[in-house]
Amino acid sequence: MALLAFQLPVSYRAGSVGFAIDVRPLAVGLTVLSVLALFLLSGQMLNLAGIPYDAAGGSPLSKIHPASYLSILALAAWIVADGGLGAFLARCWRESPGLVVMFLAIGLLAFQVIGVQKTPISQVTDNFVLTACLFASLVRLQPQEIRLVALLVQGVLAVNSFFGYAEVLGGFRLTPLYVNGELLSWEWRATALLGHPLMNAMTTAVCLVSLALGAGPFRRGPRLFLVLFHFGALFFFGGRTAIVLSAGALFAIAAFSGARLLLGRRFQLPVAGAAIFAVTLLVIGATLVVNGGFVDRLIDRFIDDDGSAMARVAMLSIFRDMSWSEVIFGPDVAAVKAMLPRIGTPVAIESAYIGFIAYYGGFVTVFFLMGLAAFFAELVRRFGGAVLLPLGIYFLISTAVSSFSTKSLELGLLTTLITTAFACRPRSSERSSPC
């Protein structure tokens, strides 16, 4: 006689002996915890809490983000919920073939890191394993569950933008910003919840453009307000590329929407009222910012980039001291990092794609980027061509920052944001519905 602890149709088989455990609620809970840890526990926050995530010293296990551990546990729970590894892989191949290709690419990269270069695995884990595990978990959620996660993500990002305003206007910092163990006391840009100005700028830009495209669990009025609210926060995060790309994307979306209105498309009166209210707040906020002198700081960022542009040109010289075999199959990573101060980029190579070649070699880079492209194609296949715009913004930003060529949570943030927002996007016939 079977003794049932918690019964789940997916994991319980009639006639089996022992305990049948309902693992789906556990899988859902771990998925939600993974998302919250990803958005709330930045590297700077972990360092402040005494966990040397980005700092020198400490156990190798402390170099892996808590969200990565939680996402791996969530994936294990979903494998059990799907009926085992074979059933899980079959479902992945049937429903998300791009994800399977991504997992194969991660396997190749892990072999290069562990077997060939013999370097720590934390970078692969936080950049890519976290991303793939979270996506595999999120797409298994029911509509009401994914809507809850989308609300959590959007709520956290709204609070994040609020801290962006508050830090600069109030003259305080939520978490101190360290680079290579040095406190950047001169840095005026906000760190907020995500911990670094550029990560804040990238994530906020993707968020506001996704909302402007109609994604997210909100009606038009709140969505428009959040778009303007997030766009204002970009100026306090100071990401120049993100500001320019977001402004261009919003202009294109507004022009397209305006053309549709001129062609006779109807609009709701509450939406028009919300738009007028949001624009009024934007004008008031812009006036306060100008009077406070914060525009001068931002203009200085465009005029004087503190050598950033020169560093992006100089980074190509890192290949001069490498042999052809090192460029193709991967050099000694420690030697590459030792070259960085000499070529004027002491922190990292300021391009994800150049950096990936420099750290892992051209051979691995080509095959891995093919896997990453397959994963992005999976996002487009699942959510439609509209995701190409936020993905394109991320692609352009990542050409000018280190992004996933060093340890970063950017891909996980990007994937979670796009998946939750566009999974809640109302269909054409239901645009007035909340989700």
PDB file of C-alpha atoms in Angstrom, residues 20 83 202 363 392 417:
ATOM      1  CA  ALA A  20       5.330  10.516  -3.275  1.00  0.00           C
ATOM      2  CA  GLY A  83       9.491  12.993 -14.244  1.00  0.00           C
ATOM      3  CA  MET A 202      21.576  48.411 -18.673  1.00  0.00           C
ATOM      4  CA  PHE A 363      37.681  28.731 -31.053  1.00  0.00           C
ATOM      5  CA  GLY A 392      19.566  44.757 -29.441  1.00  0.00           C
ATOM      6  CA  LEU A 417      13.361  40.610 -17.034  1.00  0.00           C
TER       7      LEU A 417
END
